[in-house]
């Protein structure tokens, strides 16, 4: 049988993905390592390899300098073809090296933009070009709580209308032998908790002045910053002794097993609950921080390498088509504990994702994850100061603000 005849037969059978001659070994770089994250990756891998390609991992777990390692791979001449990366600065670096792969035309030709929320489109656009493939939506500062524990304690988290109301129940919860709020005190977790607090208690204007594309130095020494730091100190004082350097998913397990009432973290926590056989709305509840003025939105997104052969470019776009497939979107979200980025995802949406989509109906009630907006050096400097503030109870708000101002002058001034 000739190649043409084989191709025609495959098309007639409806089983054509990619002819063997076009199959490529595609290097996939990511930083996911938890059970639900790996399960979600396997949803993509199975579908992608079903197209005839080979998926080869480069995996570096969360927040271990992985963005630096990715840049080193590129500049060292061994770049991956596909990479999990949201920072706009990285895509600008690729453009400067002639290795960027804009996808605006591909998105338009395939009609994907008609099925994505505006906040998602904004997050995947860099300097006017769509550069990323959105995979999942998460809210960075969601409250997940154990419904059985709440019932036993006589606590209704949904009734809290402010952080003050939430903290008012903490003594009673402790007296019952339960940790009120489970916290993992690693630098990146404290960084995430802080920008969630900032969006919640200080609102979008302050948040964007600190975490947006253009930092407003007037926001550093402001009443809003002092309010954020005051609340961060209250959270630090509420943390249990075992919180130091505890992984986020280990912290989530404290809530799943009933050792703690709740956790405030990214809602990828849901993947841990579902992996434990728990059901949203029955075993665990989820909501935004009580009284939140805004919620920070993470859009997990992939990029693809430019300046490749036609065959590899086609394989990279095959990967993009897999990620954006409506059925894959629903399967991926169910495995990872995320919310689909496609409005028409072909699958059931659980109670927590319904809550997330409800928050996202109001464009004024959402802000972008700092990684997609802010200068990476400024972000890193903030995390240093905030983690020092958390780790040293004697450090004052004034001292923290003074360090931030000094860092601003050095990095952005």
PDB file of C-alpha atoms in Angstrom, residues 141-145 156-167 170 181 196-197 199-201 231 235 262-264 287-295 359 365:
ATOM      1  CA  UNK A 141      -6.697  32.615  47.637  1.00  0.00           C
ATOM      2  CA  UNK A 142      -9.591  30.203  48.098  1.00  0.00           C
ATOM      3  CA  UNK A 143     -10.813  28.851  51.417  1.00  0.00           C
ATOM      4  CA  UNK A 144     -11.254  25.069  51.437  1.00  0.00           C
ATOM      5  CA  UNK A 145     -12.786  23.620  54.582  1.00  0.00           C
ATOM      6  CA  UNK A 156     -20.466  27.888  59.375  1.00  0.00           C
ATOM      7  CA  UNK A 157     -17.636  29.322  57.239  1.00  0.00           C
ATOM      8  CA  UNK A 158     -20.152  30.503  54.642  1.00  0.00           C
ATOM      9  CA  UNK A 159     -21.558  32.865  57.284  1.00  0.00           C
ATOM     10  CA  UNK A 160     -18.244  34.703  57.679  1.00  0.00           C
ATOM     11  CA  UNK A 161     -18.494  38.076  55.960  1.00  0.00           C
ATOM     12  CA  UNK A 162     -14.995  39.301  56.808  1.00  0.00           C
ATOM     13  CA  UNK A 163     -11.593  38.149  58.013  1.00  0.00           C
ATOM     14  CA  UNK A 164     -12.463  39.609  61.410  1.00  0.00           C
ATOM     15  CA  UNK A 165     -15.487  37.310  61.615  1.00  0.00           C
ATOM     16  CA  UNK A 166     -13.358  34.340  60.563  1.00  0.00           C
ATOM     17  CA  UNK A 167     -10.620  34.993  63.127  1.00  0.00           C
ATOM     18  CA  UNK A 170     -10.373  30.671  66.053  1.00  0.00           C
ATOM     19  CA  UNK A 181      -6.220  27.262  59.605  1.00  0.00           C
ATOM     20  CA  UNK A 196      -4.392  36.862  48.136  1.00  0.00           C
ATOM     21  CA  UNK A 197      -4.727  38.988  51.278  1.00  0.00           C
ATOM     22  CA  UNK A 199      -6.560  41.500  46.718  1.00  0.00           C
ATOM     23  CA  UNK A 200      -9.028  40.672  49.471  1.00  0.00           C
ATOM     24  CA  UNK A 201      -8.544  43.508  51.974  1.00  0.00           C
ATOM     25  CA  UNK A 231      -3.203  40.789  58.413  1.00  0.00           C
ATOM     26  CA  UNK A 235      -2.038  34.786  59.945  1.00  0.00           C
ATOM     27  CA  UNK A 262      -9.478  24.920  56.602  1.00  0.00           C
ATOM     28  CA  UNK A 263      -6.684  26.128  54.355  1.00  0.00           C
ATOM     29  CA  UNK A 264      -6.331  29.309  52.286  1.00  0.00           C
ATOM     30  CA  UNK A 287     -15.258  29.914  48.877  1.00  0.00           C
ATOM     31  CA  UNK A 288     -13.326  33.123  48.402  1.00  0.00           C
ATOM     32  CA  UNK A 289     -11.709  34.819  51.403  1.00  0.00           C
ATOM     33  CA  UNK A 290     -14.581  36.252  53.450  1.00  0.00           C
ATOM     34  CA  UNK A 291     -15.392  39.797  52.395  1.00  0.00           C
ATOM     35  CA  UNK A 292     -12.925  39.722  49.501  1.00  0.00           C
ATOM     36  CA  UNK A 293     -12.804  42.864  47.380  1.00  0.00           C
ATOM     37  CA  UNK A 294     -11.154  40.869  44.570  1.00  0.00           C
ATOM     38  CA  UNK A 295      -9.685  37.442  43.839  1.00  0.00           C
ATOM     39  CA  UNK A 359     -16.543  35.091  40.943  1.00  0.00           C
ATOM     40  CA  UNK A 365     -13.689  41.428  41.039  1.00  0.00           C
TER      41      UNK A 365
END
